[in-house]
Amino acid sequence: MVKSTKMCSLFFIYIVNIENYLINYITNYIKDIEELAFN
């Protein structure tokens, strides 16, 4: 039981990291597009 709980928390951390990575990637991508559009 403890092992599966640990796996769940690791999986949760993994998903949060992926979400943060995607959010950063998308915001940078949008900034690049805005700079191209306004320059």
PDB file of C-alpha atoms in Angstrom:
ATOM      1  CA  MET A   1       0.000   0.000   0.000  1.00  0.00           C
ATOM      2  CA  VAL A   2       2.765   2.413   0.910  1.00  0.00           C
ATOM      3  CA  LYS A   3       4.551   1.571  -2.324  1.00  0.00           C
ATOM      4  CA  SER A   4       1.532   2.341  -4.480  1.00  0.00           C
ATOM      5  CA  THR A   5       1.001   5.642  -2.635  1.00  0.00           C
ATOM      6  CA  LYS A   6       4.597   6.565  -3.356  1.00  0.00           C
ATOM      7  CA  MET A   7       4.097   5.689  -7.012  1.00  0.00           C
ATOM      8  CA  CYS A   8       0.987   7.860  -7.143  1.00  0.00           C
ATOM      9  CA  SER A   9       2.804  10.841  -5.668  1.00  0.00           C
ATOM     10  CA  LEU A  10       5.710  10.375  -8.083  1.00  0.00           C
ATOM     11  CA  PHE A  11       3.260  10.160 -10.970  1.00  0.00           C
ATOM     12  CA  PHE A  12       1.504  13.316  -9.759  1.00  0.00           C
ATOM     13  CA  ILE A  13       4.810  15.206  -9.518  1.00  0.00           C
ATOM     14  CA  TYR A  14       5.695  13.968 -13.011  1.00  0.00           C
ATOM     15  CA  ILE A  15       2.411  15.303 -14.441  1.00  0.00           C
ATOM     16  CA  VAL A  16       2.810  18.660 -12.678  1.00  0.00           C
ATOM     17  CA  ASN A  17       6.311  18.998 -14.133  1.00  0.00           C
ATOM     18  CA  ILE A  18       5.010  18.255 -17.623  1.00  0.00           C
ATOM     19  CA  GLU A  19       2.232  20.831 -17.210  1.00  0.00           C
ATOM     20  CA  ASN A  20       4.709  23.475 -16.051  1.00  0.00           C
ATOM     21  CA  TYR A  21       6.976  22.658 -18.995  1.00  0.00           C
ATOM     22  CA  LEU A  22       4.112  22.929 -21.485  1.00  0.00           C
ATOM     23  CA  ILE A  23       2.876  26.210 -19.988  1.00  0.00           C
ATOM     24  CA  ASN A  24       6.367  27.718 -20.195  1.00  0.00           C
ATOM     25  CA  TYR A  25       6.781  26.458 -23.759  1.00  0.00           C
ATOM     26  CA  ILE A  26       3.427  27.867 -24.881  1.00  0.00           C
ATOM     27  CA  THR A  27       3.961  31.265 -23.235  1.00  0.00           C
ATOM     28  CA  ASN A  28       7.396  31.587 -24.839  1.00  0.00           C
ATOM     29  CA  TYR A  29       5.909  30.575 -28.184  1.00  0.00           C
ATOM     30  CA  ILE A  30       3.154  33.199 -27.864  1.00  0.00           C
ATOM     31  CA  LYS A  31       5.713  35.872 -26.904  1.00  0.00           C
ATOM     32  CA  ASP A  32       7.763  35.039 -30.003  1.00  0.00           C
ATOM     33  CA  ILE A  33       4.672  35.317 -32.218  1.00  0.00           C
ATOM     34  CA  GLU A  34       3.718  38.666 -30.648  1.00  0.00           C
ATOM     35  CA  GLU A  35       7.239  40.009 -31.191  1.00  0.00           C
ATOM     36  CA  LEU A  36       7.153  38.902 -34.824  1.00  0.00           C
ATOM     37  CA  ALA A  37       3.702  40.393 -35.315  1.00  0.00           C
ATOM     38  CA  PHE A  38       4.515  43.794 -33.802  1.00  0.00           C
ATOM     39  CA  ASN A  39       8.002  44.247 -35.288  1.00  0.00           C
TER      40      ASN A  39
END
